PDB file of C-alpha atoms and ligand atoms in Angstrom:
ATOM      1  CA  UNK A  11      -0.850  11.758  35.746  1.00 94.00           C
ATOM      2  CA  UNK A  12      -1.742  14.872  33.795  1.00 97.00           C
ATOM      3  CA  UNK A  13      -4.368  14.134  30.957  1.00 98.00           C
ATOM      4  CA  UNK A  14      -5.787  16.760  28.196  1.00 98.00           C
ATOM      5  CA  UNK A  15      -9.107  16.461  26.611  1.00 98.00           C
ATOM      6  CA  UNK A  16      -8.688  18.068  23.755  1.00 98.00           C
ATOM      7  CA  UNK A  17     -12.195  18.255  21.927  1.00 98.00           C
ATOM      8  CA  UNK A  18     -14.740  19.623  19.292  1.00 98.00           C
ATOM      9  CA  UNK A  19     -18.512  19.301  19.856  1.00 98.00           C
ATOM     10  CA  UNK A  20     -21.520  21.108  17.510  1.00 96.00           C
ATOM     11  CA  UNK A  21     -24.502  19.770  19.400  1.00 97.00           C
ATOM     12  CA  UNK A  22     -23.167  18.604  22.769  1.00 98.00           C
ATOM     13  CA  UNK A  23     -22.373  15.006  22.085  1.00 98.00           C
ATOM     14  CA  UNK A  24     -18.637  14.500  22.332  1.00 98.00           C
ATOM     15  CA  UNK A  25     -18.951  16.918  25.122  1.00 98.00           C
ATOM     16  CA  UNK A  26     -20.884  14.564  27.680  1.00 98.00           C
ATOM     17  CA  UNK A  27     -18.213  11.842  26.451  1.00 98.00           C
ATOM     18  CA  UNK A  28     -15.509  13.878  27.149  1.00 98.00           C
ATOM     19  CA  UNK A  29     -16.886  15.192  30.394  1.00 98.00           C
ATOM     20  CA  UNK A  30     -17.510  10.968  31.303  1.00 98.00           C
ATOM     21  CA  UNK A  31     -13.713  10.840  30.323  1.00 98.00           C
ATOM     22  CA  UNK A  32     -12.600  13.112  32.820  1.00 98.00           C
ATOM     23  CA  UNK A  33     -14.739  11.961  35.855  1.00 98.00           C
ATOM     24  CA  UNK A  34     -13.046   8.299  35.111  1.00 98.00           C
ATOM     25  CA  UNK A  35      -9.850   9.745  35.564  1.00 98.00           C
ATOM     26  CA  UNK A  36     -10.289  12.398  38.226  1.00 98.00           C
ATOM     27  CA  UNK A  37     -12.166   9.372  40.152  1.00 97.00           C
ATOM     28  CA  UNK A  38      -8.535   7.599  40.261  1.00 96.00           C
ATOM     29  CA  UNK A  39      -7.105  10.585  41.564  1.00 97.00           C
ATOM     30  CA  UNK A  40      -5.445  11.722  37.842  1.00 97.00           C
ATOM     31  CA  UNK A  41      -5.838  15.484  36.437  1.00 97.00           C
ATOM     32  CA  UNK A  42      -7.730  16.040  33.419  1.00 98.00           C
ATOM     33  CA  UNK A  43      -8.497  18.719  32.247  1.00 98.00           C
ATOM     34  CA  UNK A  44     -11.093  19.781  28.739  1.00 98.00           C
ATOM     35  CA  UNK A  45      -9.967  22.161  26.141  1.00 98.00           C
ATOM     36  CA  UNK A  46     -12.798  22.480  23.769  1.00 98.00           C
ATOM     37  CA  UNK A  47     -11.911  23.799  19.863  1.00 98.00           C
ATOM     38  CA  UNK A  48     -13.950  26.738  19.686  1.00 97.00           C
ATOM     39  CA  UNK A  49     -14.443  27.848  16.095  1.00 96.00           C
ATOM     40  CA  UNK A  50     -14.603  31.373  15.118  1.00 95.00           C
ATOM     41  CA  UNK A  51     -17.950  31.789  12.879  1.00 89.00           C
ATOM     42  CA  UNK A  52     -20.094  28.983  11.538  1.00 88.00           C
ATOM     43  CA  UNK A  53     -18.264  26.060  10.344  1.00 90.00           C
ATOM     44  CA  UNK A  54     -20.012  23.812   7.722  1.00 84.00           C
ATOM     45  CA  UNK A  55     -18.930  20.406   6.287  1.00 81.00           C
ATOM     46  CA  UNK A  56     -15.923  21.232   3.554  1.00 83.00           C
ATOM     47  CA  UNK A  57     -14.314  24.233   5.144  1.00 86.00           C
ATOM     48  CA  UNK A  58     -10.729  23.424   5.173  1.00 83.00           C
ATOM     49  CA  UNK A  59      -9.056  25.994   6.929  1.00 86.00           C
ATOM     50  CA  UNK A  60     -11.148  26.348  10.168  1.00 95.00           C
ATOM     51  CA  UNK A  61      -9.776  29.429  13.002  1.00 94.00           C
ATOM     52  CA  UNK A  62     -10.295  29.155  16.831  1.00 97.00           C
ATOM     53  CA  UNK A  63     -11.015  31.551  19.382  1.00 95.00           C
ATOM     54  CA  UNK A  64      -8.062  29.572  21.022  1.00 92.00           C
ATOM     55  CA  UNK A  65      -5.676  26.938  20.628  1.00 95.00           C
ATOM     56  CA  UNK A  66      -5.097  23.848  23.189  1.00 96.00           C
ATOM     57  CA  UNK A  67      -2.712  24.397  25.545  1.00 93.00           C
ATOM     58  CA  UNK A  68      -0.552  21.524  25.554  1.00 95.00           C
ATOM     59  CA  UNK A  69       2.670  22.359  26.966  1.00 90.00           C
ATOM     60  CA  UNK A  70       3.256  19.730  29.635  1.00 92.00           C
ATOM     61  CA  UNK A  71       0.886  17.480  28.711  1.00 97.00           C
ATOM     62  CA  UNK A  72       2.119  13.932  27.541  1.00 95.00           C
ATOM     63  CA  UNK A  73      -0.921  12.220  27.134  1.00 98.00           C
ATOM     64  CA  UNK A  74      -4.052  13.437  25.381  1.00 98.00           C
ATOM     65  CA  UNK A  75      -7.121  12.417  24.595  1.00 98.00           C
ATOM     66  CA  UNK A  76      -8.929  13.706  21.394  1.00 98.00           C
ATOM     67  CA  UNK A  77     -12.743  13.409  21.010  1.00 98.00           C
ATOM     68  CA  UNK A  78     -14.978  14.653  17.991  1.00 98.00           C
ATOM     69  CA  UNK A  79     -18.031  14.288  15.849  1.00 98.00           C
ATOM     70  CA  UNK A  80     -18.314  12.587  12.549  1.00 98.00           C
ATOM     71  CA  UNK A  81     -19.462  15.105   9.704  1.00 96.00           C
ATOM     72  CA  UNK A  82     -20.374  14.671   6.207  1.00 95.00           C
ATOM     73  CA  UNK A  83     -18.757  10.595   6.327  1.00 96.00           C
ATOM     74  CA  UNK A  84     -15.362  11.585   7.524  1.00 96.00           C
ATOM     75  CA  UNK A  85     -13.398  13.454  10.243  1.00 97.00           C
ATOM     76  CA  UNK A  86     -15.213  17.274  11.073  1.00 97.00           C
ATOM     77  CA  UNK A  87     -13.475  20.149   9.543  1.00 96.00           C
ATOM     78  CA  UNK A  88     -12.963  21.758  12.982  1.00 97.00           C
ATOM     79  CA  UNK A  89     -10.878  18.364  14.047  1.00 97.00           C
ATOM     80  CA  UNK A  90      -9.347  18.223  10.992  1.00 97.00           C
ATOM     81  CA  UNK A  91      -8.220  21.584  10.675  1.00 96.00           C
ATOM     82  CA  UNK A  92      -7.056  22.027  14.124  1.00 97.00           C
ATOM     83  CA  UNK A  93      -4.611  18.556  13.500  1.00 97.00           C
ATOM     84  CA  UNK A  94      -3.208  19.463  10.211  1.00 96.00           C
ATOM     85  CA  UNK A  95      -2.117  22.628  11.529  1.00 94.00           C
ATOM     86  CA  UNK A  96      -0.973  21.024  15.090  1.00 95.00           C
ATOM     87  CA  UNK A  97       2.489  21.620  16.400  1.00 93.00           C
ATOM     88  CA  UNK A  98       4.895  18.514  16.779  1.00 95.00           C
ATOM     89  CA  UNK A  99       2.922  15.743  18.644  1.00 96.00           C
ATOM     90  CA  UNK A 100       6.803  13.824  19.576  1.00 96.00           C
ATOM     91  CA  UNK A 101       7.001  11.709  22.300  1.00 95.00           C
ATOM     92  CA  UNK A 102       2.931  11.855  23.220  1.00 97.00           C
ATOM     93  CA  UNK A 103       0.335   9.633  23.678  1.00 98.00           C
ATOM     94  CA  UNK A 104      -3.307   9.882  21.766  1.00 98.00           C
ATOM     95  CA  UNK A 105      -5.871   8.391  22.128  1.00 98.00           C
ATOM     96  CA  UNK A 106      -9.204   8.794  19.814  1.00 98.00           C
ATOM     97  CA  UNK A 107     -12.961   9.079  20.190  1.00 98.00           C
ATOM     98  CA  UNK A 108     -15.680   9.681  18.190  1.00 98.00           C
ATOM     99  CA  UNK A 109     -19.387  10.055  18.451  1.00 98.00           C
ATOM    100  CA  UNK A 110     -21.225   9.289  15.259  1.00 98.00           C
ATOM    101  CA  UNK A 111     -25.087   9.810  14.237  1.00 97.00           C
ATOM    102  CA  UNK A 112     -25.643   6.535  12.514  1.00 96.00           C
ATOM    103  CA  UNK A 113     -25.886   3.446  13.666  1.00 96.00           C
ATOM    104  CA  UNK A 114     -22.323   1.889  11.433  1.00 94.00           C
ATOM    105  CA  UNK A 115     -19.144   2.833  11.530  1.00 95.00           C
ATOM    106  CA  UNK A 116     -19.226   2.301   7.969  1.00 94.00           C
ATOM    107  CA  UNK A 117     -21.183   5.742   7.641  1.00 94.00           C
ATOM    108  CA  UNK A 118     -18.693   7.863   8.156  1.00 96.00           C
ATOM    109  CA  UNK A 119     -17.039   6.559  11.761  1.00 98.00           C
ATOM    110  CA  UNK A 120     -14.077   4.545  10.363  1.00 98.00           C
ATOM    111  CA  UNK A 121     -12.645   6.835   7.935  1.00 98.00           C
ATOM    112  CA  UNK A 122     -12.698   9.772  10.142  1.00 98.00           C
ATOM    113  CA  UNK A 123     -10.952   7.605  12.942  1.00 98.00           C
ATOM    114  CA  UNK A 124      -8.492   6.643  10.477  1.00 98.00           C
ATOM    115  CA  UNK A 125      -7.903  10.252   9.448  1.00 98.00           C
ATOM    116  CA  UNK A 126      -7.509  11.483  12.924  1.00 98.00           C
ATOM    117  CA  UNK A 127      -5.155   8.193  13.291  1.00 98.00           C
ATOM    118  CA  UNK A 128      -3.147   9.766   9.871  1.00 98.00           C
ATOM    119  CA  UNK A 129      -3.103  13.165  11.161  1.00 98.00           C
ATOM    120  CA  UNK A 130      -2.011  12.595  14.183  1.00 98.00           C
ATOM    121  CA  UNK A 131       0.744  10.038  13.802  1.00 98.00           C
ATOM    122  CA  UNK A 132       1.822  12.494  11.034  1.00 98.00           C
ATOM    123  CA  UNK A 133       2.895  15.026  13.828  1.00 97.00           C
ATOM    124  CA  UNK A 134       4.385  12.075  15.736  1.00 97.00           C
ATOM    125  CA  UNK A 135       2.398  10.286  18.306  1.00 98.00           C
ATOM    126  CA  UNK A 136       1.544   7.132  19.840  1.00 98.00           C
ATOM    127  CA  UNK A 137      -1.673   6.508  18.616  1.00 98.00           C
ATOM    128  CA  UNK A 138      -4.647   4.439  20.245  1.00 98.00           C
ATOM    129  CA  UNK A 139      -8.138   3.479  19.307  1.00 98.00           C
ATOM    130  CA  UNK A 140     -10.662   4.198  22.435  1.00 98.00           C
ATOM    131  CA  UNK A 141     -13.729   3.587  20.269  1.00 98.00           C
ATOM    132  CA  UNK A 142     -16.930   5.463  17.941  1.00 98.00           C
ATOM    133  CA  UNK A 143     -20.245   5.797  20.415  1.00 98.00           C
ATOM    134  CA  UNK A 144     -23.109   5.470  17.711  1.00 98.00           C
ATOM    135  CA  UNK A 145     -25.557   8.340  19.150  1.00 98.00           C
ATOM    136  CA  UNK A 146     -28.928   6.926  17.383  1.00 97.00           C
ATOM    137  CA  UNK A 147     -28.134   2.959  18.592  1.00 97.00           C
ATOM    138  CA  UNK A 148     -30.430   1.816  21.618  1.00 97.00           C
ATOM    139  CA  UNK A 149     -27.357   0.605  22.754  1.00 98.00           C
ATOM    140  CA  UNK A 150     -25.330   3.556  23.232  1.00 98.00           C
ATOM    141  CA  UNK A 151     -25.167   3.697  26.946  1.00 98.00           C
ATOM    142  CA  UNK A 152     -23.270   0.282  26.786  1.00 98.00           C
ATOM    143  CA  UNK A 153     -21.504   2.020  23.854  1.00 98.00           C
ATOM    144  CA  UNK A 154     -20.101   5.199  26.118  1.00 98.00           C
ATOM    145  CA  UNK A 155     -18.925   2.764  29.190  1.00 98.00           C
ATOM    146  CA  UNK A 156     -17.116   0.869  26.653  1.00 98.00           C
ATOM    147  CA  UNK A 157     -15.490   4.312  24.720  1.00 98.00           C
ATOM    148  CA  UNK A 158     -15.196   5.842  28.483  1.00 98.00           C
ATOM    149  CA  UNK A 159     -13.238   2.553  30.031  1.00 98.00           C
ATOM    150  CA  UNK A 160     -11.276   2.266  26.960  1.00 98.00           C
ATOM    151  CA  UNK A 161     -10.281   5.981  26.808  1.00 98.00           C
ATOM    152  CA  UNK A 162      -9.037   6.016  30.708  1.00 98.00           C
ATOM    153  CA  UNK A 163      -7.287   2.633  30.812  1.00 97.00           C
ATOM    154  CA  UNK A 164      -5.276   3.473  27.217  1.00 96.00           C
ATOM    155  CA  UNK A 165      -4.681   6.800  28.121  1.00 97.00           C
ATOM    156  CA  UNK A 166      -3.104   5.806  31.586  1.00 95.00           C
ATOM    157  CA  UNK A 167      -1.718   2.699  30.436  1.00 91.00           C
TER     158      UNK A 167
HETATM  159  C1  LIG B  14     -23.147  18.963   9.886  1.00 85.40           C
HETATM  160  C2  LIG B  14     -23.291  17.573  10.423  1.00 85.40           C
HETATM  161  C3  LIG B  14     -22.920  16.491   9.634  1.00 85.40           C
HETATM  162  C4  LIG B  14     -23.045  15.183  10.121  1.00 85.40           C
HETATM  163  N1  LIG B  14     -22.665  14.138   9.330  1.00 85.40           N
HETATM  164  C5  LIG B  14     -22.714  12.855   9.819  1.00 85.40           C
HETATM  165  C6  LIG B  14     -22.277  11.743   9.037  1.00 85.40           C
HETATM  166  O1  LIG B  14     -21.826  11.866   7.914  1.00 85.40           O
HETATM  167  N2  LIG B  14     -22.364  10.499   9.577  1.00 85.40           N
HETATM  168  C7  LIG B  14     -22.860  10.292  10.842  1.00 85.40           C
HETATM  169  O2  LIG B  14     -22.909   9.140  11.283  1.00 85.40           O
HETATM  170  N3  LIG B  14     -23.299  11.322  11.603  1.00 85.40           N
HETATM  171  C8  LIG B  14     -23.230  12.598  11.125  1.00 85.40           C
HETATM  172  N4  LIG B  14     -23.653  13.654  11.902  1.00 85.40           N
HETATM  173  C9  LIG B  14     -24.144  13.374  13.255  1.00 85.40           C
HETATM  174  C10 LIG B  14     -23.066  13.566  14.306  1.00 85.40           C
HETATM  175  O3  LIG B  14     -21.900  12.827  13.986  1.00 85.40           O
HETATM  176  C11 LIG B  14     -23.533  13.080  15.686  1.00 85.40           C
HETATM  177  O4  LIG B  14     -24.775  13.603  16.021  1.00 85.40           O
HETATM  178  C12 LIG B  14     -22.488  13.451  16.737  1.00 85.40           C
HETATM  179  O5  LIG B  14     -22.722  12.695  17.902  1.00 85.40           O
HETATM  180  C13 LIG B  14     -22.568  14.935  17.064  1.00 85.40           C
HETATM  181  O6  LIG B  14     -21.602  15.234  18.028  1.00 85.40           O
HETATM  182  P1  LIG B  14     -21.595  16.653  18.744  1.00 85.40           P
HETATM  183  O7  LIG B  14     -22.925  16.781  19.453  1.00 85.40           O
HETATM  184  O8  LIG B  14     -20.467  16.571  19.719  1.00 85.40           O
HETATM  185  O9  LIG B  14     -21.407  17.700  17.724  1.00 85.40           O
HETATM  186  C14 LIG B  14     -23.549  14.964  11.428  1.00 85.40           C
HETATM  187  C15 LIG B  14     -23.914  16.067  12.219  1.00 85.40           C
HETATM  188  C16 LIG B  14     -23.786  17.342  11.732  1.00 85.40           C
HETATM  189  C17 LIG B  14     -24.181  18.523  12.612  1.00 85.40           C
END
């Protein structure tokens, strides 16, 4: 199965999620392959249209999996940006990650899944919930196997 990790990450975060992602599923012998959203310039909380040094490449890929930060309580402007200007998302598969500073998903985590969730079924996919790893819990390793597992069996379900 061919699997694109299509992700945005400021301080490195999301990155070593995604990057657990794809081991999962290159360990049971599926291609995946990262496509990090690359702003162009400094990108602060409010900016609404965000540009990239390049856009996914997602031509022949069915099933993706999306990973960002939570900024300022809600969805980060690079992630947001890149999905409200998305092409048609028919007939795909998503599934969602986040990684989120505090320790609640209350601070910030659930809205921004549930505007990924909007934006994305908006351009017409299948939508699933792998889970929010809170970065500052002393829990969080248990928190990535769970958002790693979840992410690889939903995305190859
Ligand atoms: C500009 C900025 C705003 C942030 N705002 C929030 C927030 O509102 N709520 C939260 O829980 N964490 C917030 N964080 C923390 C990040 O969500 C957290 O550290 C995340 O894991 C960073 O992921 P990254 O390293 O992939 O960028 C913020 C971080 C930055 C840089």
């Amino acid at each position: 199965m061919k699997v694109a990790l299509v992700f945005y990450s400021e301080t490195g975060n999301t990155l070593s999620v995604a990057e657990l992602i794809q081991a999962a599923l290159k360990a049971r012998g599926h291609e995946a392959v990262l496509q990090r959203l690359v702003p162009i310039g400094e990108v602060h909380p409010g900016v609404k249209d965000v540009k990239f040094e390049s856009l996914p490449d997602l031509a022949g890929y069915d099933r993706i999996i999306f990973g960002s930060p939570v900024q300022a309580f809600s969805l980060c402007p690079a992630m947001s940006s890149y999905l409200s200007s998305a092409p048609s998302m028919d007939g795909k598969m998503a599934v969602l990650f986040l990684t989120e500073g505090f320790p609640y998903p209350w601070l910030g985590g659930n809205r921004a899944m549930a505007k990924m969730e909007n934006l994305l079924k908006s351009k017409g996919a299948a939508v699933k919930r792998a889970g929010i790893v809170h970065w500052t819990r002393k829990d969080r390793p248990k928190q990535i196997d769970s958002v790693v597992v979840s992410a690889t069996e939903d995305i190859i379900a």
